[in-house]
Tab-separated table of C-alpha atoms and ligand atoms in Angstrom:
chain	number	residue	atom	x	y	z
W	96	UNK	CA	126.705	-129.785	4.565
W	97	UNK	CA	124.260	-131.326	7.014
W	98	UNK	CA	120.805	-131.259	5.335
W	99	UNK	CA	118.062	-131.578	8.184
W	100	UNK	CA	115.123	-129.933	6.359
W	101	UNK	CA	113.630	-133.150	4.775
W	102	UNK	CA	109.958	-131.745	5.499
W	103	UNK	CA	110.689	-128.985	3.143
W	104	UNK	CA	111.985	-131.397	0.378
W	105	UNK	CA	113.900	-134.444	0.071
W	106	UNK	CA	116.620	-135.589	-2.167
W	107	UNK	CA	115.577	-137.638	-5.208
W	108	UNK	CA	116.003	-141.299	-4.921
W	109	UNK	CA	118.791	-142.631	-7.044
W	110	UNK	CA	116.783	-145.560	-8.406
W	111	UNK	CA	113.945	-143.047	-9.392
W	112	UNK	CA	116.552	-140.961	-11.137
W	113	UNK	CA	117.819	-143.922	-13.130
W	114	UNK	CA	114.247	-144.911	-13.953
W	115	UNK	CA	113.302	-141.678	-15.499
W	116	UNK	CA	116.200	-141.276	-17.810
W	117	UNK	CA	114.771	-143.028	-20.764
W	118	UNK	CA	111.672	-140.965	-20.701
W	119	UNK	CA	113.764	-137.871	-20.774
W	120	UNK	CA	115.884	-139.080	-23.764
W	121	UNK	CA	114.934	-141.783	-26.247
W	122	UNK	CA	111.387	-142.660	-25.090
W	123	UNK	CA	110.125	-139.108	-25.154
W	124	UNK	CA	106.683	-139.667	-26.850
W	125	UNK	CA	103.401	-138.155	-25.744
W	126	UNK	CA	101.581	-140.923	-23.939
W	127	UNK	CA	98.284	-139.732	-25.429
W	128	UNK	CA	99.317	-140.515	-29.182
W	129	UNK	CA	97.953	-143.689	-30.681
W	130	UNK	CA	101.102	-144.898	-32.573
W	131	UNK	CA	103.537	-147.620	-31.338
W	132	UNK	CA	106.315	-145.107	-30.264
W	133	UNK	CA	104.092	-143.896	-27.547
W	134	UNK	CA	103.555	-147.334	-25.883
W	135	UNK	CA	106.593	-147.119	-23.466
W	136	UNK	CA	105.247	-143.824	-22.167
W	137	UNK	CA	101.761	-145.142	-21.845
W	138	UNK	CA	102.846	-148.344	-20.202
W	139	UNK	CA	104.996	-146.512	-17.734
W	140	UNK	CA	102.126	-144.212	-16.756
W	141	UNK	CA	99.971	-147.220	-16.257
W	142	UNK	CA	102.545	-149.060	-14.026
W	143	UNK	CA	103.365	-145.918	-12.059
W	144	UNK	CA	99.619	-145.357	-11.368
W	145	UNK	CA	99.138	-149.014	-10.343
W	146	UNK	CA	102.113	-148.889	-7.941
W	147	UNK	CA	101.161	-145.716	-6.273
W	148	UNK	CA	97.594	-146.951	-5.826
W	149	UNK	CA	98.740	-150.149	-4.186
W	150	UNK	CA	101.006	-148.051	-1.959
W	151	UNK	CA	97.975	-146.341	-0.485
W	152	UNK	CA	95.265	-149.141	-0.730
W	153	UNK	CA	93.605	-147.533	-3.733
W	154	UNK	CA	92.585	-148.604	-7.131
W	155	UNK	CA	94.677	-147.164	-10.130
W	156	UNK	CA	91.710	-145.234	-11.526
W	157	UNK	CA	91.480	-143.414	-8.326
W	158	UNK	CA	94.939	-141.879	-8.597
W	159	UNK	CA	95.128	-138.726	-10.713
W	160	UNK	CA	98.483	-137.073	-11.428
W	161	UNK	CA	98.851	-133.330	-10.439
W	162	UNK	CA	101.575	-130.866	-10.212
W	163	UNK	CA	101.930	-131.597	-6.523
W	164	UNK	CA	100.439	-130.995	-3.224
W	165	UNK	CA	99.400	-127.354	-3.784
W	166	UNK	CA	97.364	-128.181	-6.884
W	167	UNK	CA	95.795	-131.315	-5.191
W	168	UNK	CA	94.718	-129.147	-2.287
W	169	UNK	CA	93.409	-126.414	-4.475
W	170	UNK	CA	91.354	-128.903	-6.370
W	171	UNK	CA	89.877	-130.722	-3.479
W	172	UNK	CA	88.861	-127.532	-1.674
W	173	UNK	CA	87.670	-125.527	-4.700
W	174	UNK	CA	85.571	-128.356	-6.086
W	175	UNK	CA	83.002	-127.398	-3.463
W	176	UNK	CA	82.134	-124.343	-5.683
W	177	UNK	CA	80.995	-126.687	-8.525
W	178	UNK	CA	78.838	-129.018	-6.458
W	179	UNK	CA	75.180	-128.768	-7.375
W	180	UNK	CA	73.697	-128.809	-4.023
W	181	UNK	CA	73.277	-125.933	-1.770
W	182	UNK	CA	75.766	-127.340	0.773
W	183	UNK	CA	78.846	-125.240	0.177
W	184	UNK	CA	80.264	-124.793	3.757
W	185	UNK	CA	83.797	-126.069	4.462
W	186	UNK	CA	85.430	-126.982	7.752
W	187	UNK	CA	89.223	-127.100	7.983
W	188	UNK	CA	91.770	-126.816	10.811
W	189	UNK	CA	93.612	-123.747	11.848
W	190	UNK	CA	96.975	-125.311	11.306
W	191	UNK	CA	96.657	-126.478	7.663
W	192	UNK	CA	99.388	-125.628	5.111
W	193	UNK	CA	98.920	-122.407	3.195
W	194	UNK	CA	97.932	-124.555	0.098
W	195	UNK	CA	94.723	-125.231	2.056
W	196	UNK	CA	94.465	-122.006	4.103
W	197	UNK	CA	94.920	-119.720	1.057
W	198	UNK	CA	92.322	-121.769	-0.980
W	199	UNK	CA	89.960	-121.128	1.874
W	200	UNK	CA	90.839	-117.293	1.747
W	201	UNK	CA	89.964	-117.429	-1.807
W	202	UNK	CA	86.700	-119.320	-1.335
W	203	UNK	CA	85.642	-116.886	1.459
W	204	UNK	CA	86.082	-114.079	-1.165
W	205	UNK	CA	83.531	-116.068	-3.287
W	206	UNK	CA	81.187	-116.100	-0.293
W	207	UNK	CA	81.908	-119.735	0.587
W	208	UNK	CA	81.738	-119.945	4.411
W	209	UNK	CA	84.791	-121.637	6.087
W	210	UNK	CA	84.867	-122.687	9.602
W	211	UNK	CA	88.426	-123.160	11.208
W	212	UNK	CA	88.815	-125.759	13.888
W	213	UNK	CA	90.971	-124.961	16.946
W	214	UNK	CA	93.588	-127.735	17.844
W	215	UNK	CA	94.850	-128.636	21.337
W	216	UNK	CA	98.318	-127.625	22.543
W	217	UNK	CA	99.892	-130.541	20.752
W	218	UNK	CA	98.290	-129.658	17.490
W	219	UNK	CA	95.647	-132.355	17.550
W	220	UNK	CA	92.228	-131.700	16.088
W	221	UNK	CA	89.887	-133.237	18.755
W	222	UNK	CA	86.921	-135.263	17.190
W	223	UNK	CA	84.359	-133.526	19.571
W	224	UNK	CA	85.549	-130.243	18.205
W	225	UNK	CA	84.554	-131.415	14.560
W	226	UNK	CA	81.251	-132.678	15.917
W	227	UNK	CA	80.395	-129.275	17.329
W	228	UNK	CA	81.158	-127.439	14.192
W	229	UNK	CA	79.298	-129.636	11.432
W	230	UNK	CA	76.261	-127.596	10.215
W	231	UNK	CA	73.467	-128.328	7.863
W	232	UNK	CA	75.100	-126.812	4.809
W	233	UNK	CA	78.672	-128.282	5.499
W	234	UNK	CA	79.946	-129.897	2.283
W	235	UNK	CA	83.527	-130.818	3.089
W	236	UNK	CA	85.732	-131.316	5.958
W	237	UNK	CA	89.480	-131.100	5.115
W	238	UNK	CA	92.014	-131.766	7.925
W	239	UNK	CA	95.688	-132.587	7.189
W	240	UNK	CA	97.102	-136.119	8.009
W	241	UNK	CA	100.287	-134.785	9.613
W	242	UNK	CA	101.320	-131.165	10.105
W	243	UNK	CA	104.403	-130.069	8.355
W	244	UNK	CA	105.810	-127.847	11.037
W	245	UNK	CA	105.303	-129.871	14.214
W	246	UNK	CA	104.742	-133.235	12.851
W	247	UNK	CA	101.611	-134.104	14.675
W	248	UNK	CA	99.565	-137.035	13.230
W	249	UNK	CA	95.703	-136.173	13.211
W	250	UNK	CA	93.087	-138.963	13.985
W	251	UNK	CA	91.864	-138.929	10.409
W	252	UNK	CA	89.932	-142.111	10.514
W	253	UNK	CA	87.834	-140.900	13.491
W	254	UNK	CA	87.385	-137.261	12.026
W	255	UNK	CA	86.229	-138.987	8.679
W	256	UNK	CA	83.832	-141.217	10.378
W	257	UNK	CA	82.192	-138.133	12.016
W	258	UNK	CA	81.948	-136.368	8.735
W	259	UNK	CA	80.513	-139.221	6.999
W	260	UNK	CA	78.027	-139.678	9.700
W	261	UNK	CA	76.631	-136.245	8.756
W	262	UNK	CA	76.932	-136.926	5.154
W	263	UNK	CA	79.777	-134.656	4.725
W	264	UNK	CA	82.816	-135.407	2.318
W	265	UNK	CA	86.260	-135.676	3.838
W	266	UNK	CA	89.683	-134.589	2.315
W	267	UNK	CA	93.037	-134.949	3.869
W	268	UNK	CA	96.202	-133.155	2.939
W	269	UNK	CA	98.552	-136.161	3.305
W	270	UNK	CA	101.639	-134.328	1.708
W	271	UNK	CA	103.776	-135.020	4.771
W	272	UNK	CA	102.362	-138.442	5.493
W	273	UNK	CA	102.407	-140.410	2.282
W	274	UNK	CA	105.694	-142.476	2.112
W	275	UNK	CA	106.479	-141.802	5.895
W	276	UNK	CA	103.813	-143.477	7.755
W	277	UNK	CA	101.346	-146.063	6.636
W	278	UNK	CA	98.441	-144.615	4.708
W	279	UNK	CA	95.508	-146.772	3.490
W	280	UNK	CA	92.576	-144.772	1.942
W	281	UNK	CA	89.968	-147.579	2.516
W	282	UNK	CA	90.918	-148.149	6.156
W	283	UNK	CA	90.801	-144.304	6.669
W	284	UNK	CA	87.675	-143.847	4.590
W	285	UNK	CA	88.662	-140.560	3.061
W	286	UNK	CA	87.037	-139.350	0.018
W	287	UNK	CA	89.870	-137.142	-1.352
W	288	UNK	CA	93.614	-137.201	-0.535
W	289	UNK	CA	96.631	-134.927	-1.651
W	290	UNK	CA	100.010	-136.104	-1.981
W	291	UNK	CA	103.431	-134.711	-3.142
W	292	UNK	CA	106.357	-136.543	-4.686
W	293	UNK	CA	109.178	-134.249	-3.536
W	294	UNK	CA	108.416	-135.119	0.046
W	295	UNK	CA	109.130	-138.752	-0.480
W	296	UNK	CA	112.224	-138.480	-2.691
W	297	UNK	CA	110.409	-138.132	-5.946
W	298	UNK	CA	110.603	-135.135	-8.267
W	299	UNK	CA	109.428	-131.513	-7.423
W	300	UNK	CA	106.408	-130.171	-9.185
W	301	UNK	CA	104.649	-133.702	-9.158
W	302	UNK	CA	102.022	-135.272	-6.984
W	303	UNK	CA	98.751	-136.913	-7.038
W	304	UNK	CA	95.169	-136.647	-5.832
W	305	UNK	CA	93.189	-139.751	-4.634
W	306	UNK	CA	89.610	-139.418	-5.580
W	307	UNK	CA	87.462	-142.103	-4.256
W	308	UNK	CA	85.628	-144.077	-6.978
W	309	UNK	CA	82.195	-142.944	-7.352
W	310	UNK	CA	82.891	-139.411	-6.279
W	311	UNK	CA	81.848	-136.920	-8.882
W	312	UNK	CA	84.318	-134.126	-8.912
W	313	UNK	CA	84.703	-131.586	-11.481
W	314	UNK	CA	88.217	-130.952	-13.241
W	315	UNK	CA	90.112	-128.175	-11.793
W	316	UNK	CA	92.442	-127.707	-14.861
W	317	UNK	CA	90.568	-127.620	-18.296
W	318	UNK	CA	92.018	-128.553	-21.496
W	319	UNK	CA	92.738	-131.947	-23.194
W	320	UNK	CA	91.239	-135.191	-22.076
W	321	UNK	CA	94.237	-136.548	-20.199
W	322	UNK	CA	93.800	-138.362	-17.014
W	323	UNK	CA	90.325	-139.529	-18.094
W	324	UNK	CA	89.231	-136.022	-18.612
W	325	UNK	CA	89.839	-135.065	-15.028
W	326	UNK	CA	93.191	-133.178	-15.344
W	327	UNK	CA	94.236	-131.613	-18.567
W	328	UNK	CA	97.822	-131.259	-19.765
W	329	UNK	CA	100.321	-133.575	-21.370
W	330	UNK	CA	101.242	-136.089	-18.810
W	331	UNK	CA	104.826	-135.829	-17.105
W	332	UNK	CA	105.908	-139.514	-17.568
W	333	UNK	CA	109.186	-139.046	-15.805
W	334	UNK	CA	107.653	-137.440	-12.729
W	335	UNK	CA	105.186	-140.091	-12.497
W	336	UNK	CA	107.755	-142.922	-12.963
W	337	UNK	CA	110.035	-141.287	-10.327
W	338	UNK	CA	107.156	-140.801	-7.930
W	339	UNK	CA	106.089	-144.602	-8.187
W	340	UNK	CA	109.773	-145.756	-7.671
W	341	UNK	CA	110.429	-143.500	-4.778
W	342	UNK	CA	107.088	-144.243	-3.016
W	343	UNK	CA	107.512	-147.910	-3.452
W	344	UNK	CA	110.957	-147.889	-1.953
W	345	UNK	CA	109.760	-145.654	0.966
W	346	UNK	CA	106.967	-148.060	1.708
W	347	UNK	CA	109.258	-151.029	1.651
W	348	UNK	CA	111.641	-149.443	4.148
W	349	UNK	CA	109.202	-147.528	6.086
W	350	UNK	CA	109.600	-149.687	9.295
W	351	UNK	CA	113.356	-149.426	9.375
W	352	UNK	CA	113.417	-145.804	8.471
W	353	UNK	CA	110.961	-144.999	11.373
W	354	UNK	CA	113.358	-146.669	13.764
W	355	UNK	CA	116.426	-144.807	12.396
W	356	UNK	CA	114.670	-141.445	12.400
W	357	UNK	CA	113.360	-141.963	15.985
W	358	UNK	CA	116.906	-142.906	17.092
W	359	UNK	CA	118.099	-139.651	15.453
W	360	UNK	CA	115.405	-137.644	17.309
W	361	UNK	CA	116.373	-139.310	20.654
W	362	UNK	CA	120.114	-138.535	20.307
W	363	UNK	CA	119.455	-134.930	19.158
W	364	UNK	CA	117.054	-134.293	22.188
W	365	UNK	CA	119.320	-135.984	24.646
W	366	UNK	CA	122.375	-133.880	23.442
W	367	UNK	CA	120.358	-130.687	23.674
W	368	UNK	CA	119.435	-131.640	27.388
W	369	UNK	CA	122.952	-132.533	28.190
W	370	UNK	CA	123.898	-129.183	26.803
W	371	UNK	CA	121.567	-127.714	29.301
W	372	UNK	CA	119.507	-125.811	26.776
W	373	UNK	CA	116.117	-124.632	27.875
W	374	UNK	CA	113.508	-125.708	25.152
W	375	UNK	CA	110.004	-127.022	24.559
W	376	UNK	CA	109.280	-129.609	22.148
W	377	UNK	CA	106.304	-129.131	20.096
W	378	UNK	CA	103.922	-131.386	18.676
W	379	UNK	CA	102.111	-134.615	19.921
W	380	UNK	CA	103.647	-137.904	21.005
W	381	UNK	CA	102.085	-139.384	17.772
W	382	UNK	CA	104.066	-137.517	15.302
W	383	UNK	CA	105.763	-138.069	11.947
W	384	UNK	CA	109.241	-139.716	12.508
W	385	UNK	CA	112.138	-137.391	12.206
W	386	UNK	CA	110.477	-133.987	12.660
W	387	UNK	CA	111.597	-132.372	15.803
W	388	UNK	CA	110.073	-128.874	16.358
W	389	UNK	CA	111.623	-127.037	19.313
W	390	UNK	CA	111.064	-123.620	20.839
W	391	UNK	CA	114.105	-122.255	22.565
W	392	UNK	CA	113.713	-120.003	25.521
W	393	UNK	CA	114.455	-116.304	24.878
W	394	UNK	CA	115.825	-116.960	21.452
W	395	UNK	CA	115.363	-115.916	17.895
W	396	UNK	CA	114.597	-118.903	15.606
W	397	UNK	CA	115.433	-116.907	12.533
W	398	UNK	CA	118.835	-115.866	13.751
W	399	UNK	CA	119.588	-119.430	14.837
W	400	UNK	CA	118.519	-120.611	11.353
W	401	UNK	CA	120.998	-118.246	9.737
W	402	UNK	CA	123.814	-119.079	12.168
W	403	UNK	CA	123.333	-122.791	11.329
W	404	UNK	CA	123.350	-121.921	7.781
W	405	UNK	CA	126.864	-120.391	8.243
W	406	UNK	CA	127.929	-123.678	9.683
W	407	UNK	CA	126.515	-125.684	6.780
W	408	UNK	CA	123.355	-126.804	8.510
W	409	UNK	CA	119.952	-126.551	6.884
W	410	UNK	CA	116.860	-126.423	9.071
W	411	UNK	CA	113.808	-124.337	9.118
W	412	UNK	CA	112.053	-121.925	11.446
W	413	UNK	CA	108.618	-121.278	12.887
W	414	UNK	CA	109.094	-117.587	13.029
W	415	UNK	CA	110.262	-114.875	10.546
W	416	UNK	CA	111.288	-111.397	11.251
W	417	UNK	CA	110.966	-108.310	9.014
W	418	UNK	CA	112.823	-105.103	10.491
W	419	UNK	CA	110.284	-104.438	12.949
W	420	UNK	CA	108.261	-107.521	13.832
W	421	UNK	CA	108.659	-111.145	14.414
W	422	UNK	CA	105.969	-113.120	12.647
W	423	UNK	CA	105.245	-116.260	14.615
W	424	UNK	CA	103.775	-119.012	12.431
W	425	UNK	CA	100.163	-119.750	12.589
W	426	UNK	CA	100.783	-123.341	13.805
W	427	UNK	CA	103.098	-122.198	16.726
W	428	UNK	CA	100.438	-119.603	17.597
W	429	UNK	CA	97.568	-122.235	17.264
W	430	UNK	CA	99.175	-124.586	19.797
W	431	UNK	CA	99.884	-121.547	22.162
W	432	UNK	CA	103.652	-121.881	22.619
W	433	UNK	CA	104.389	-119.401	25.569
W	434	UNK	CA	105.625	-116.061	24.361
W	435	UNK	CA	109.024	-116.433	25.904
W	436	UNK	CA	109.693	-119.562	23.644
W	437	UNK	CA	107.664	-118.998	20.533
W	438	UNK	CA	110.070	-116.600	18.768
W	439	UNK	CA	112.984	-119.148	19.185
W	440	UNK	CA	111.246	-121.928	17.220
W	441	UNK	CA	113.061	-124.171	14.786
W	442	UNK	CA	112.153	-127.320	12.992
W	443	UNK	CA	114.710	-130.124	12.319
W	444	UNK	CA	113.491	-132.821	9.842
W	445	UNK	CA	115.811	-135.701	9.752
W	446	UNK	CA	115.974	-137.926	6.699
W	447	UNK	CA	117.458	-141.491	6.219
W	448	UNK	CA	120.633	-139.963	4.980
W	449	UNK	CA	121.259	-138.393	8.345
W	450	UNK	CA	123.567	-140.013	10.917
W	451	UNK	CA	123.677	-139.824	14.669
W	452	UNK	CA	126.786	-137.706	14.372
W	453	UNK	CA	124.684	-135.175	12.353
W	454	UNK	CA	122.060	-135.015	15.108
W	455	UNK	CA	124.975	-134.373	17.638
W	456	UNK	CA	126.629	-131.735	15.631
W	457	UNK	CA	123.273	-129.964	15.081
W	458	UNK	CA	122.490	-129.963	18.863
W	459	UNK	CA	126.021	-128.717	19.567
W	460	UNK	CA	126.001	-126.156	16.950
W	461	UNK	CA	122.644	-124.766	18.495
W	462	UNK	CA	124.352	-124.749	21.798
W	463	UNK	CA	127.311	-122.858	20.556
W	464	UNK	CA	125.068	-120.251	18.933
W	465	UNK	CA	123.026	-119.855	22.034
W	466	UNK	CA	126.185	-119.364	24.305
W	467	UNK	CA	127.466	-116.831	21.884
W	468	UNK	CA	124.207	-115.070	21.696
W	469	UNK	CA	124.209	-114.864	25.559
W	470	UNK	CA	127.593	-113.180	25.667
S	532	LIG	N1	100.630	-129.453	2.154
S	532	LIG	C1	101.647	-129.723	3.167
S	532	LIG	C2	101.244	-130.115	4.416
S	532	LIG	C3	102.930	-129.386	2.792
S	532	LIG	O1	103.950	-129.687	3.738
S	532	LIG	C4	103.370	-128.759	1.565
S	532	LIG	C5	104.649	-128.486	1.209
S	532	LIG	O2	105.436	-128.148	2.057
S	532	LIG	C6	102.161	-128.649	0.586
S	532	LIG	C7	100.939	-128.950	1.006
S	532	LIG	C8	102.427	-128.144	-0.825
S	532	LIG	O3	102.925	-129.253	-1.660
S	532	LIG	P1	103.914	-128.967	-2.894
S	532	LIG	O4	105.005	-128.431	-2.525
S	532	LIG	O5	103.912	-130.248	-3.520
S	532	LIG	O6	102.986	-127.965	-3.727
């Protein structure tokens, strides 16, 4: 099998896997209990929080463990409902993940106005677009750090500065970015940031939210007093430990991983061109390393995905068909991929386990499928 869908999820890091074993067996105590048996769990949680904070330039108390990107996004967006001022409007981009977009749909039903920013043809939110949209009652701007479909990296620092200039808070969904590109919350200036462990070789169902010190945000999940009363529920020690080990490793090898992934992209795209395939590469030049989103002329992305699957190759698509319609993803629509290409969109997301040979096999397999399709 060739797994080239690392933007969907990643394989758990082996050191992270080893590190969690004691917390799933002999060191199983509840970290919130006062007795000595709980100390290893408590210490592990503290160490994990400190490690994660350092990796993104934060303080440990600014990191709150959650069940992943979806929960963190929901929390950041829906916190607007509880703020005590009459500023309740939210601005977001039209290419956010559904964790943000569907939170916005919910909020709209609660009469919270949402403004959706258009993006350019590369998926970039232009700072002037944000400037024009901020209104007196805007409470929060939420723009993702990097797009999960096309890999475009957004100008977060610039956008954040604009929001702050107007006294508006800034959240970024950094689920695809953390562990893959440098992320420093102080440098960026963001107030809230969402991350998910399974995108950087941690466990699924775990993640964190960064909440800037001094920001008064209401809990999203009510219950016990875990996470300083901000996020109730018995802590998942193993998930936090795995997340910290995996994130630290990803940060340590970031530069070499970027080089390797850029090289895989290069060989993949070169091979597609050598095979004479007519395609558009989507996204901006400043993109997440390893994500290659292409739209193939006159093709069917879903069909290609299934044919690749039969060859043991895992990728994603930007379109999905039911029996009557083809649904083109909101991102592919937002960047205005021409109709002749849009339906044939697939996303290859390489990881550090992939080789140049994998990249060439995938390109040749696509060629093979397209040739047979044409016959
Ligand atoms: N945000 C983005 C940009 C994502 O890519 C994803 C997952 O694909 C999420 C949020 C949701 O994260 P999780 O799977 O941890 O809930």
